[in-house]
mmCIF file of C-alpha atoms and ligand atoms in Angstrom:
data_model
loop_
_atom_site.group_PDB
_atom_site.id
_atom_site.type_symbol
_atom_site.label_atom_id
_atom_site.label_comp_id
_atom_site.label_asym_id
_atom_site.label_seq_id
_atom_site.Cartn_x
_atom_site.Cartn_y
_atom_site.Cartn_z
ATOM 1 C CA MET A 1 -15.133 46.079 -14.177
ATOM 2 C CA ASN A 2 -13.095 47.259 -11.755
ATOM 3 C CA PRO A 3 -9.516 46.274 -13.115
ATOM 4 C CA ASN A 4 -7.899 46.262 -9.289
ATOM 5 C CA ALA A 5 -10.497 43.812 -8.693
ATOM 6 C CA CYS A 6 -8.814 40.370 -7.193
ATOM 7 C CA ILE A 7 -8.843 37.550 -4.820
ATOM 8 C CA LEU A 8 -6.417 37.096 -1.912
ATOM 9 C CA ILE A 9 -6.605 33.588 -0.780
ATOM 10 C CA HIS A 10 -5.246 32.298 2.778
ATOM 11 C CA TYR A 11 -4.359 28.615 2.671
ATOM 12 C CA HIS A 12 -4.496 26.046 5.861
ATOM 13 C CA GLU A 13 -1.402 23.660 6.715
ATOM 14 C CA ILE A 14 0.049 23.865 3.347
ATOM 15 C CA SER A 15 2.581 26.318 5.461
ATOM 16 C CA LEU A 16 3.759 23.940 7.881
ATOM 17 C CA LYS A 17 5.375 21.845 5.423
ATOM 18 C CA GLY A 18 8.675 22.889 5.824
ATOM 19 C CA ASP A 19 10.746 22.004 2.491
ATOM 20 C CA ASN A 20 7.364 20.725 0.478
ATOM 21 C CA ARG A 21 5.757 24.134 1.310
ATOM 22 C CA ARG A 22 6.885 25.373 -2.524
ATOM 23 C CA TRP A 23 5.182 21.674 -4.071
ATOM 24 C CA PHE A 24 2.168 22.203 -1.997
ATOM 25 C CA GLU A 25 1.461 25.947 -2.960
ATOM 26 C CA LYS A 26 2.516 25.249 -6.900
ATOM 27 C CA VAL A 27 -0.522 22.247 -6.354
ATOM 28 C CA PHE A 28 -2.528 24.498 -5.096
ATOM 29 C CA LYS A 29 -2.474 26.985 -7.407
ATOM 30 C CA ARG A 30 -3.168 24.432 -10.191
ATOM 31 C CA ASN A 31 -6.121 23.648 -8.395
ATOM 32 C CA VAL A 32 -7.125 27.306 -7.809
ATOM 33 C CA ARG A 33 -7.027 27.755 -11.454
ATOM 34 C CA THR A 34 -8.625 24.685 -12.753
ATOM 35 C CA GLN A 35 -11.461 25.424 -10.215
ATOM 36 C CA VAL A 36 -11.705 28.811 -11.684
ATOM 37 C CA LYS A 37 -11.293 28.093 -15.344
ATOM 38 C CA PRO A 38 -14.408 28.552 -16.128
ATOM 39 C CA LEU A 39 -14.382 32.410 -15.201
ATOM 40 C CA PRO A 40 -12.319 35.276 -16.065
ATOM 41 C CA PHE A 41 -9.145 35.917 -14.607
ATOM 42 C CA THR A 42 -5.574 37.244 -15.353
ATOM 43 C CA SER A 43 -3.667 34.412 -12.995
ATOM 44 C CA VAL A 44 -2.661 32.956 -10.018
ATOM 45 C CA GLU A 45 0.228 33.763 -8.205
ATOM 46 C CA THR A 46 1.869 33.803 -4.715
ATOM 47 C CA LYS A 47 3.308 36.504 -2.405
ATOM 48 C CA ALA A 48 4.225 36.369 1.210
ATOM 49 C CA ALA A 49 2.486 32.840 2.020
ATOM 50 C CA ARG A 50 -1.146 34.445 -0.048
ATOM 51 C CA VAL A 51 -2.668 33.121 -3.204
ATOM 52 C CA PHE A 52 -3.876 35.914 -4.995
ATOM 53 C CA ILE A 53 -6.167 35.798 -8.435
ATOM 54 C CA PHE A 54 -5.737 38.525 -10.500
ATOM 55 C CA GLY A 55 -7.153 40.627 -12.790
ATOM 56 C CA VAL A 56 -11.082 39.403 -11.639
ATOM 57 C CA ASP A 57 -14.769 40.705 -12.406
ATOM 58 C CA ALA A 58 -16.356 42.206 -9.267
ATOM 59 C CA ASN A 59 -19.580 41.580 -10.473
ATOM 60 C CA ARG A 60 -19.394 37.984 -10.404
ATOM 61 C CA TRP A 61 -17.882 36.702 -6.788
ATOM 62 C CA ASN A 62 -20.453 34.520 -6.391
ATOM 63 C CA GLU A 63 -19.474 32.480 -8.950
ATOM 64 C CA TYR A 64 -15.891 32.695 -7.828
ATOM 65 C CA ALA A 65 -17.316 31.703 -4.176
ATOM 66 C CA THR A 66 -18.829 28.489 -5.307
ATOM 67 C CA GLU A 67 -16.327 27.644 -7.233
ATOM 68 C CA LEU A 68 -13.089 28.132 -4.614
ATOM 69 C CA LYS A 69 -15.177 26.538 -1.992
ATOM 70 C CA LYS A 70 -13.878 23.357 -3.732
ATOM 71 C CA VAL A 71 -10.300 24.135 -3.620
ATOM 72 C CA MET A 72 -9.461 21.777 -0.871
ATOM 73 C CA GLY A 73 -6.228 23.555 1.184
ATOM 74 C CA LEU A 74 -8.663 26.914 0.992
ATOM 75 C CA MET A 75 -9.056 28.234 4.567
ATOM 76 C CA ASN A 76 -10.652 31.358 3.075
ATOM 77 C CA ALA A 77 -10.909 33.964 0.537
ATOM 78 C CA HIS A 78 -11.668 37.644 0.215
ATOM 79 C CA LEU A 79 -12.912 39.316 -2.915
ATOM 80 C CA MET A 80 -10.003 42.500 -2.756
ATOM 81 C CA HIS A 81 -9.424 45.737 -4.766
ATOM 82 C CA SER A 82 -5.892 47.242 -4.793
ATOM 83 C CA VAL A 83 -4.967 50.781 -4.131
ATOM 84 C CA GLU A 84 -1.752 52.430 -3.042
ATOM 85 C CA PRO A 85 -0.679 51.833 0.272
ATOM 86 C CA GLU A 86 -1.608 55.822 1.346
ATOM 87 C CA MET A 87 -4.223 56.147 3.502
ATOM 88 C CA ASP A 88 -6.485 58.795 1.782
ATOM 89 C CA ALA A 89 -6.859 56.002 -0.873
ATOM 90 C CA MET A 90 -7.798 53.120 1.624
ATOM 91 C CA LYS A 91 -10.286 55.736 2.627
ATOM 92 C CA ALA A 92 -11.863 56.521 -0.445
ATOM 93 C CA MET A 93 -11.642 52.703 -1.330
ATOM 94 C CA ALA A 94 -12.910 51.534 1.832
ATOM 95 C CA THR A 95 -15.924 54.199 1.490
ATOM 96 C CA GLU A 96 -17.013 52.760 -1.947
ATOM 97 C CA LEU A 97 -16.933 49.622 -1.022
ATOM 98 C CA ILE A 98 -19.502 50.077 2.722
ATOM 99 C CA ALA A 99 -21.970 51.952 0.334
ATOM 100 C CA THR A 100 -22.769 48.713 -1.617
ATOM 101 C CA LYS A 101 -23.727 47.274 1.638
ATOM 102 C CA LYS A 102 -26.257 47.205 4.375
ATOM 103 C CA PHE A 103 -25.325 46.704 8.136
ATOM 104 C CA GLU A 104 -25.614 47.356 11.264
ATOM 105 C CA THR A 105 -22.614 47.306 13.297
ATOM 106 C CA PHE A 106 -18.895 46.793 11.249
ATOM 107 C CA ARG A 107 -15.436 47.058 12.144
ATOM 108 C CA VAL A 108 -11.832 47.375 10.680
ATOM 109 C CA SER A 109 -9.623 44.033 10.700
ATOM 110 C CA THR A 110 -6.107 45.007 8.890
ATOM 111 C CA LYS A 111 -3.022 42.830 8.370
ATOM 112 C CA ARG A 112 0.150 44.629 7.751
ATOM 113 C CA GLN A 113 3.221 42.129 5.555
ATOM 114 C CA TYR A 114 4.371 45.640 4.069
ATOM 115 C CA LYS A 115 6.499 46.617 7.449
ATOM 116 C CA ASN A 116 7.747 49.842 5.575
ATOM 117 C CA PHE A 117 4.027 50.872 5.843
ATOM 118 C CA PRO A 118 4.340 53.779 8.624
ATOM 119 C CA PHE A 119 1.356 52.963 10.785
ATOM 120 C CA THR A 120 0.787 49.372 12.530
ATOM 121 C CA SER A 121 -1.711 47.011 11.720
ATOM 122 C CA GLN A 122 -4.073 48.651 15.001
ATOM 123 C CA GLU A 123 -3.804 52.323 13.820
ATOM 124 C CA VAL A 124 -5.462 51.463 10.764
ATOM 125 C CA ASN A 125 -8.427 50.200 11.880
ATOM 126 C CA GLN A 126 -8.598 53.314 14.164
ATOM 127 C CA GLU A 127 -8.288 55.857 11.448
ATOM 128 C CA ILE A 128 -10.331 53.565 9.080
ATOM 129 C CA GLY A 129 -12.812 52.650 11.281
ATOM 130 C CA ALA A 130 -12.800 56.830 12.352
ATOM 131 C CA HIS A 131 -13.194 57.763 8.656
ATOM 132 C CA LEU A 132 -16.339 55.810 8.564
ATOM 133 C CA GLN A 133 -18.431 55.535 10.806
ATOM 134 C CA PRO A 134 -20.121 59.704 10.415
ATOM 135 C CA ILE A 135 -20.066 58.307 7.052
ATOM 136 C CA CYS A 136 -22.353 54.933 7.482
ATOM 137 C CA ASN A 137 -23.363 56.239 10.555
ATOM 138 C CA LYS A 138 -23.148 52.827 12.763
ATOM 139 C CA ARG A 139 -21.943 51.516 15.459
ATOM 140 C CA VAL A 140 -18.147 49.344 15.436
ATOM 141 C CA LYS A 141 -18.339 46.314 17.078
ATOM 142 C CA LEU A 142 -15.020 44.511 17.621
ATOM 143 C CA LYS A 143 -16.936 41.168 17.909
ATOM 144 C CA GLY A 144 -20.222 39.495 15.503
ATOM 145 C CA ALA A 145 -19.530 43.030 13.724
ATOM 146 C CA ASP A 146 -22.343 42.479 10.461
ATOM 147 C CA LEU A 147 -19.843 43.799 8.186
ATOM 148 C CA ASN A 148 -16.143 43.555 8.141
ATOM 149 C CA VAL A 149 -13.606 45.862 6.603
ATOM 150 C CA VAL A 150 -10.525 43.507 5.807
ATOM 151 C CA ILE A 151 -7.364 45.203 4.980
ATOM 152 C CA GLU A 152 -4.189 43.386 3.732
ATOM 153 C CA LEU A 153 -0.942 45.493 3.040
ATOM 154 C CA VAL A 154 1.386 43.348 1.082
ATOM 155 C CA ASN A 155 4.492 43.847 -0.390
ATOM 156 C CA ASP A 156 3.574 47.772 -1.832
ATOM 157 C CA LYS A 157 -0.090 47.309 -2.175
ATOM 158 C CA ALA A 158 -3.005 47.998 0.305
ATOM 159 C CA TYR A 159 -6.006 45.090 -0.174
ATOM 160 C CA ILE A 160 -9.204 46.254 0.340
ATOM 161 C CA GLY A 161 -12.405 44.371 0.495
ATOM 162 C CA VAL A 162 -15.926 43.341 1.867
ATOM 163 C CA ASP A 163 -16.862 40.164 0.495
ATOM 164 C CA LYS A 164 -15.118 36.670 2.500
ATOM 165 C CA ILE A 165 -15.689 33.011 2.223
ATOM 166 C CA HIS A 166 -14.496 30.056 3.959
ATOM 167 C CA GLY A 167 -13.474 27.052 2.816
ATOM 168 C CA TYR A 168 -12.984 23.811 3.965
ATOM 169 C CA GLY A 169 -9.270 23.997 4.678
ATOM 170 C CA GLY A 170 -7.614 20.531 4.335
ATOM 171 C CA LEU A 171 -4.884 19.900 1.994
ATOM 172 C CA PRO A 172 -4.631 20.368 -1.740
ATOM 173 C CA VAL A 173 -6.245 17.540 -4.139
ATOM 174 C CA GLY A 174 -2.677 15.954 -5.538
ATOM 175 C CA THR A 175 -0.618 16.234 -2.555
ATOM 176 C CA GLY A 176 -1.690 12.815 -1.062
ATOM 177 C CA GLU A 177 -1.611 9.935 -2.710
ATOM 178 C CA HIS A 178 -3.794 7.580 -4.303
ATOM 179 C CA ALA A 179 -6.785 5.705 -2.403
ATOM 180 C CA ILE A 180 -9.878 3.750 -3.823
ATOM 181 C CA SER A 181 -13.078 4.314 -1.809
ATOM 182 C CA LEU A 182 -15.892 2.397 -2.012
ATOM 183 C CA ILE A 183 -18.988 4.389 -2.441
ATOM 184 C CA SER A 184 -22.770 3.201 -1.978
ATOM 185 C CA SER A 185 -25.319 5.225 -2.914
ATOM 186 C CA GLY A 186 -26.000 6.077 0.946
ATOM 187 C CA ILE A 187 -25.267 8.755 3.342
ATOM 188 C CA ASP A 188 -21.557 7.850 5.105
ATOM 189 C CA SER A 189 -19.591 6.601 1.925
ATOM 190 C CA PRO A 190 -20.116 10.248 0.185
ATOM 191 C CA VAL A 191 -19.020 11.981 3.075
ATOM 192 C CA SER A 192 -15.922 9.044 3.923
ATOM 193 C CA SER A 193 -15.000 10.511 0.779
ATOM 194 C CA PHE A 194 -15.095 13.863 1.237
ATOM 195 C CA GLU A 195 -13.040 13.406 4.543
ATOM 196 C CA MET A 196 -10.196 12.380 2.419
ATOM 197 C CA ILE A 197 -10.126 14.455 -0.601
ATOM 198 C CA LYS A 198 -10.066 17.152 2.250
ATOM 199 C CA ARG A 199 -6.499 15.548 3.303
ATOM 200 C CA GLY A 200 -5.162 15.721 -0.221
ATOM 201 C CA VAL A 201 -6.032 12.351 -1.384
ATOM 202 C CA SER A 202 -7.148 11.305 -4.886
ATOM 203 C CA LEU A 203 -9.887 8.766 -4.918
ATOM 204 C CA SER A 204 -10.966 6.223 -7.134
ATOM 205 C CA TYR A 205 -14.012 5.547 -6.688
ATOM 206 C CA VAL A 206 -15.582 1.165 -6.672
ATOM 207 C CA HIS A 207 -19.320 0.527 -6.382
ATOM 208 C CA PHE A 208 -20.648 -3.155 -6.486
ATOM 209 C CA HIS A 209 -24.182 -3.396 -7.552
ATOM 210 C CA SER A 210 -26.594 -6.522 -8.130
ATOM 211 C CA ALA A 211 -28.338 -6.085 -11.260
ATOM 212 C CA PRO A 212 -30.179 -7.660 -12.405
ATOM 213 C CA ALA A 213 -31.762 -8.745 -8.916
ATOM 214 C CA THR A 214 -31.832 -5.050 -7.829
ATOM 215 C CA SER A 215 -32.514 -2.539 -10.510
ATOM 216 C CA ARG A 216 -29.564 0.018 -11.600
ATOM 217 C CA GLN A 217 -30.680 2.670 -9.966
ATOM 218 C CA SER A 218 -28.184 2.589 -6.923
ATOM 219 C CA ILE A 219 -25.521 2.767 -9.989
ATOM 220 C CA LYS A 220 -27.574 5.517 -11.813
ATOM 221 C CA ASN A 221 -26.946 7.520 -7.700
ATOM 222 C CA VAL A 222 -23.467 6.495 -7.294
ATOM 223 C CA GLU A 223 -23.120 8.346 -10.504
ATOM 224 C CA ARG A 224 -24.801 11.621 -9.197
ATOM 225 C CA LEU A 225 -23.436 11.590 -6.059
ATOM 226 C CA LEU A 226 -19.570 10.986 -7.976
ATOM 227 C CA GLU A 227 -20.901 13.964 -9.754
ATOM 228 C CA VAL A 228 -20.734 16.449 -7.397
ATOM 229 C CA ILE A 229 -17.695 14.535 -4.954
ATOM 230 C CA ALA A 230 -15.832 14.907 -8.309
ATOM 231 C CA GLY A 231 -16.558 18.764 -8.300
ATOM 232 C CA TYR A 232 -13.919 18.322 -4.527
ATOM 233 C CA GLN A 233 -11.181 16.520 -6.900
ATOM 234 C CA ILE A 234 -12.348 17.787 -10.386
ATOM 235 C CA LYS A 235 -12.468 14.740 -11.707
ATOM 236 C CA CYS A 236 -12.509 10.564 -11.039
ATOM 237 C CA ASP A 237 -12.920 7.285 -12.607
ATOM 238 C CA LEU A 238 -15.475 4.861 -11.099
ATOM 239 C CA TYR A 239 -15.623 1.223 -10.928
ATOM 240 C CA ASN A 240 -18.809 -0.421 -11.021
ATOM 241 C CA ILE A 241 -18.724 -3.851 -10.199
ATOM 242 C CA PRO A 242 -21.130 -6.926 -10.563
ATOM 243 C CA LEU A 243 -21.394 -8.975 -6.864
ATOM 244 C CA LEU A 244 -24.387 -10.879 -7.674
ATOM 245 C CA ALA A 245 -22.863 -14.507 -8.718
ATOM 246 C CA ILE A 246 -20.651 -13.787 -5.743
ATOM 247 C CA GLN A 247 -23.609 -13.217 -3.638
ATOM 248 C CA GLU A 248 -25.842 -15.920 -5.116
ATOM 249 C CA LYS A 249 -23.257 -18.706 -4.310
ATOM 250 C CA ILE A 250 -22.165 -16.833 -0.609
ATOM 251 C CA MET A 251 -26.144 -17.343 0.468
ATOM 252 C CA GLU A 252 -25.867 -21.171 -1.052
ATOM 253 C CA THR A 253 -23.657 -21.916 0.572
ATOM 254 C CA ALA A 254 -22.743 -19.831 4.059
ATOM 255 C CA PRO A 255 -24.851 -19.358 7.511
ATOM 256 C CA SER A 256 -27.058 -16.356 6.702
ATOM 257 C CA LYS A 257 -25.293 -14.462 9.698
ATOM 258 C CA LEU A 258 -22.143 -14.273 7.976
ATOM 259 C CA TRP A 259 -23.469 -13.472 4.746
ATOM 260 C CA VAL A 260 -22.982 -9.980 4.832
ATOM 261 C CA ILE A 261 -18.987 -9.989 6.092
ATOM 262 C CA LEU A 262 -18.749 -12.229 3.644
ATOM 263 C CA PHE A 263 -20.628 -9.722 0.406
ATOM 264 C CA ARG A 264 -17.858 -7.308 2.351
ATOM 265 C CA ARG A 265 -14.595 -9.893 2.417
ATOM 266 C CA ALA A 266 -15.433 -10.261 -1.495
ATOM 267 C CA MET A 267 -16.427 -6.341 -2.208
ATOM 268 C CA MET A 268 -12.843 -5.410 -0.070
ATOM 269 C CA ARG A 269 -11.109 -8.607 -2.170
ATOM 270 C CA MET A 270 -12.135 -7.158 -6.112
ATOM 271 C CA ALA A 271 -11.532 -3.330 -4.189
ATOM 272 C CA GLU A 272 -8.062 -3.947 -4.088
ATOM 273 C CA GLN A 273 -7.761 -6.086 -7.174
ATOM 274 C CA ILE A 274 -8.581 -2.795 -9.023
ATOM 275 C CA ALA A 275 -6.092 -0.561 -6.272
ATOM 276 C CA GLU A 276 -3.622 -2.865 -7.995
ATOM 277 C CA GLN A 277 -4.238 -1.950 -11.193
ATOM 278 C CA ILE A 278 -4.359 1.354 -10.628
ATOM 279 C CA ASP A 279 -1.566 2.174 -7.727
ATOM 280 C CA ALA A 280 -3.576 3.087 -5.258
ATOM 281 C CA VAL A 281 -2.321 2.644 -1.353
ATOM 282 C CA ALA A 282 -5.615 2.542 0.725
ATOM 283 C CA LEU A 283 -8.605 1.591 1.028
ATOM 284 C CA ILE A 284 -11.657 4.009 2.462
ATOM 285 C CA THR A 285 -15.092 3.054 3.478
ATOM 286 C CA GLY A 286 -18.075 5.339 5.045
ATOM 287 C CA GLU A 287 -17.780 2.552 8.294
ATOM 288 C CA ASN A 288 -19.028 3.941 11.751
ATOM 289 C CA VAL A 289 -18.209 2.274 15.116
ATOM 290 C CA GLY A 290 -21.392 0.495 16.172
ATOM 291 C CA GLN A 291 -23.970 2.088 13.339
ATOM 292 C CA VAL A 292 -26.378 -0.728 12.448
ATOM 293 C CA ALA A 293 -24.635 -4.445 12.721
ATOM 294 C CA SER A 294 -22.157 -4.714 10.645
ATOM 295 C CA GLN A 295 -19.809 -1.948 11.597
ATOM 296 C CA THR A 296 -18.924 -3.010 14.943
ATOM 297 C CA LEU A 297 -15.300 -3.782 16.136
ATOM 298 C CA SER A 298 -15.115 -7.511 15.692
ATOM 299 C CA ASN A 299 -17.020 -7.042 12.152
ATOM 300 C CA MET A 300 -14.517 -4.547 11.056
ATOM 301 C CA ARG A 301 -12.199 -6.819 12.202
ATOM 302 C CA ALA A 302 -13.377 -9.972 10.011
ATOM 303 C CA THR A 303 -13.372 -7.695 6.919
ATOM 304 C CA ALA A 304 -10.191 -6.348 6.891
ATOM 305 C CA ASP A 305 -8.973 -9.328 7.144
ATOM 306 C CA ALA A 306 -9.428 -10.288 3.527
ATOM 307 C CA VAL A 307 -7.186 -8.034 1.807
ATOM 308 C CA GLU A 308 -3.641 -6.739 2.657
ATOM 309 C CA ARG A 309 -3.864 -3.109 1.557
ATOM 310 C CA PRO A 310 -4.996 -0.545 5.147
ATOM 311 C CA ILE A 311 -8.131 0.614 5.391
ATOM 312 C CA LEU A 312 -9.199 4.197 6.632
ATOM 313 C CA ARG A 313 -12.699 4.770 8.097
ATOM 314 C CA PRO A 314 -12.513 8.879 8.203
ATOM 315 C CA LEU A 315 -15.906 7.972 10.022
ATOM 316 C CA ALA A 316 -15.662 6.122 12.299
ATOM 317 C CA GLY A 317 -15.772 7.983 15.234
ATOM 318 C CA MET A 318 -18.536 10.195 14.547
ATOM 319 C CA ASN A 319 -21.974 10.863 15.376
ATOM 320 C CA LYS A 320 -24.746 10.331 12.710
ATOM 321 C CA GLU A 321 -25.810 13.931 13.040
ATOM 322 C CA ASP A 322 -22.825 15.482 12.057
ATOM 323 C CA ILE A 323 -21.983 13.054 8.987
ATOM 324 C CA ILE A 324 -25.468 14.111 8.361
ATOM 325 C CA ASN A 325 -24.707 17.929 8.479
ATOM 326 C CA ARG A 326 -21.560 17.035 6.238
ATOM 327 C CA ALA A 327 -23.593 16.092 3.746
ATOM 328 C CA ARG A 328 -26.035 18.271 3.617
ATOM 329 C CA GLU A 329 -22.947 21.025 3.581
ATOM 330 C CA ILE A 330 -20.960 19.437 0.813
ATOM 331 C CA GLY A 331 -24.364 19.168 -1.399
ATOM 332 C CA THR A 332 -24.849 14.797 -1.520
ATOM 333 C CA TYR A 333 -27.686 15.045 1.566
ATOM 334 C CA GLU A 334 -30.487 15.310 -0.987
ATOM 335 C CA ILE A 335 -29.096 12.159 -3.537
ATOM 336 C CA SER A 336 -28.251 10.076 -1.107
ATOM 337 C CA ILE A 337 -31.507 9.582 0.937
ATOM 338 C CA GLU A 338 -33.120 8.708 -2.502
ATOM 339 C CA PRO A 339 -34.472 5.361 -2.559
ATOM 340 C CA TYR A 340 -32.845 2.345 -3.873
ATOM 341 C CA GLU A 341 -32.336 -1.448 -3.453
ATOM 342 C CA ASP A 342 -28.319 -1.631 -2.271
ATOM 343 C CA CYS A 343 -26.879 -4.688 -2.786
ATOM 344 C CA CYS A 344 -26.282 -5.876 0.670
ATOM 345 C CA ALA A 345 -29.799 -4.458 2.165
ATOM 346 C CA PHE A 346 -32.009 -5.926 -0.169
ATOM 347 C CA PHE A 347 -30.232 -9.401 0.549
ATOM 348 C CA VAL A 348 -29.698 -8.916 4.935
ATOM 349 C CA PRO A 349 -30.290 -11.701 7.208
ATOM 350 C CA ILE A 350 -33.300 -10.759 10.107
ATOM 351 C CA HIS A 351 -30.185 -11.740 12.264
ATOM 352 C CA PRO A 352 -27.211 -10.920 10.854
ATOM 353 C CA GLU A 353 -24.105 -11.666 12.822
ATOM 354 C CA THR A 354 -22.612 -9.115 15.419
ATOM 355 C CA ARG A 355 -19.160 -10.482 16.662
ATOM 356 C CA ALA A 356 -18.029 -12.518 14.354
ATOM 357 C CA ASN A 357 -15.074 -15.075 14.851
ATOM 358 C CA LEU A 358 -12.440 -14.327 12.262
ATOM 359 C CA GLU A 359 -11.554 -18.152 12.589
ATOM 360 C CA GLU A 360 -14.808 -19.422 11.946
ATOM 361 C CA VAL A 361 -15.724 -16.643 9.235
ATOM 362 C CA ARG A 362 -12.093 -17.786 7.229
ATOM 363 C CA GLU A 363 -13.077 -21.556 8.050
ATOM 364 C CA ILE A 364 -16.745 -21.188 6.026
ATOM 365 C CA GLU A 365 -14.824 -18.532 3.429
ATOM 366 C CA SER A 366 -12.538 -21.226 2.520
ATOM 367 C CA SER A 367 -15.851 -24.286 2.100
ATOM 368 C CA ILE A 368 -17.010 -22.419 -0.787
ATOM 369 C CA ASP A 369 -16.082 -23.260 -4.327
ATOM 370 C CA MET A 370 -15.482 -19.610 -5.399
ATOM 371 C CA THR A 371 -13.990 -21.002 -8.696
ATOM 372 C CA GLY A 372 -13.859 -18.610 -11.556
ATOM 373 C CA LEU A 373 -16.281 -16.104 -9.346
ATOM 374 C CA TYR A 374 -13.711 -12.998 -8.809
ATOM 375 C CA GLU A 375 -12.522 -13.522 -12.676
ATOM 376 C CA THR A 376 -15.947 -13.115 -14.185
ATOM 377 C CA ALA A 377 -16.653 -9.796 -11.807
ATOM 378 C CA MET A 378 -13.645 -8.496 -12.290
ATOM 379 C CA GLU A 379 -13.707 -9.396 -16.576
ATOM 380 C CA ASN A 380 -17.519 -7.461 -16.412
ATOM 381 C CA VAL A 381 -15.797 -4.035 -14.446
ATOM 382 C CA GLU A 382 -17.395 -0.979 -15.721
ATOM 383 C CA LYS A 383 -15.254 1.886 -15.579
ATOM 384 C CA LEU A 384 -16.220 5.511 -16.315
ATOM 385 C CA THR A 385 -14.579 8.956 -15.684
ATOM 386 C CA ILE A 386 -16.694 11.493 -13.773
ATOM 387 C CA GLY A 387 -16.513 15.336 -13.200
ATOM 388 C CA GLY A 388 -13.412 17.281 -15.419
ATOM 389 C CA LYS A 389 -13.269 21.247 -16.467
HETATM 390 P P1 ATP B 1 -23.334 4.184 3.317
HETATM 391 O O1 ATP B 1 -23.882 5.681 3.937
HETATM 392 O O2 ATP B 1 -22.342 4.694 2.780
HETATM 393 O O3 ATP B 1 -23.924 3.121 2.635
HETATM 394 P P2 ATP B 1 -23.803 2.319 5.800
HETATM 395 O O4 ATP B 1 -23.746 2.948 7.229
HETATM 396 O O5 ATP B 1 -24.783 2.254 4.409
HETATM 397 O O6 ATP B 1 -22.991 3.253 4.370
HETATM 398 P P3 ATP B 1 -23.291 -0.360 5.298
HETATM 399 O O7 ATP B 1 -24.222 -0.444 4.178
HETATM 400 O O8 ATP B 1 -22.814 -1.269 6.070
HETATM 401 O O9 ATP B 1 -23.228 0.776 5.960
HETATM 402 O O10 ATP B 1 -21.595 -0.084 3.836
HETATM 403 C C1 ATP B 1 -20.480 0.568 5.316
HETATM 404 C C2 ATP B 1 -19.495 0.772 4.154
HETATM 405 O O11 ATP B 1 -19.300 -0.435 2.998
HETATM 406 C C3 ATP B 1 -19.912 1.761 3.156
HETATM 407 O O12 ATP B 1 -19.566 2.928 3.874
HETATM 408 C C4 ATP B 1 -19.238 1.623 1.743
HETATM 409 O O13 ATP B 1 -18.081 1.931 1.906
HETATM 410 C C5 ATP B 1 -18.868 0.396 1.777
HETATM 411 N N1 ATP B 1 -20.370 -0.369 1.077
HETATM 412 C C6 ATP B 1 -21.506 -0.634 1.188
HETATM 413 N N2 ATP B 1 -22.000 -1.239 -0.252
HETATM 414 C C7 ATP B 1 -21.396 -1.112 -1.156
HETATM 415 C C8 ATP B 1 -21.363 -0.902 -2.541
HETATM 416 N N3 ATP B 1 -22.519 -1.306 -2.924
HETATM 417 N N4 ATP B 1 -20.772 -0.709 -2.906
HETATM 418 C C9 ATP B 1 -19.571 -0.284 -3.018
HETATM 419 N N5 ATP B 1 -18.787 -0.234 -1.433
HETATM 420 C C10 ATP B 1 -20.030 -0.113 -0.387
HETATM 421 MG MG1 MG B 2 -25.502 1.581 2.817
#
């Protein structure tokens, strides 16, 4: 094990945060530490707007990379080997590193924060490149090289590496406030949750089920999805809420074209009650303009009217293909496409309203006797905690 192996991390927007920067860095470092906890390291430190994980086991880089990919705010991470900031030492290390790689073209990319170093970044690129070229006998290519030998001169050390991952960027989880995400076991809401986590927001989740009219499979699928998503925020709480009695009452009284909107209003209200209990300030959904009949602007307005908290819809303007790609990338797609009976899909009428009239929705809703139904549903909420390291 190379005792000088470390991981050098560049973070994303944290550096734009002015006075709050120290706090953002602190939360970021804490999240890095938590994610790499199962792996060996000696310390996590900030130096010159970079975060270093010292004392890592270079042979387990792939495992660190998997964990670090889950840290929001991370722009990229390099496996590095530190040497004295002298040309000869740098050449020797670069030679050793490229010997482990297969490539046809390469380049050297230097960043110099250590201004006392007697060469410019460009000079280092040229000198190290010229040294490596006859050794490997491969071509230098500045754009799109197979192998990038990265050198960073930070404080009084040189860090050299050839392994790198890109993160999702964004902001560290815990720097945003707390919100409730309404999660189904479909494709969209896990992605919308991820997009909010990426902005630093801590999420708790509510899922509505229609058991026993539908199987409890949707609950199982949501739990599995949250095991994936919890990876990005470390751990989270899920509130499973029974919706069936409320749905039955709505279906008994209201015209079928308004069922879905009325179900949604009921969901929003109960999600807001949970938000109230746990001090969450916003609600998140996976709605996407025009994707299905229930997701027109008029219907979103008619739904949003039921609650006072802002509803954020991070996928509102995305195309389905991009949402699916994102779901694949974050690891939720395969679970989302498994068959299940959704609480709303199960009761969807043939001709749902596509342009709800808010006044009409309010009027019909007020004519339904909901006495005791919300209270009973809220008394039967099942809470569980998912994830954690
Ligand atoms: P998804 O893929 O997230 O299920 P969708 O395209 O199927 O979304 P809808 O079924 O109309 O769309 O649901 C819109 C949004 O309402 C969902 O993204 C989710 O935020 C919320 N939602 C729908 N069903 C449930 C449920 N059973 N429990 C909690 N939230 C739900
Ligand atoms: Mg759905």
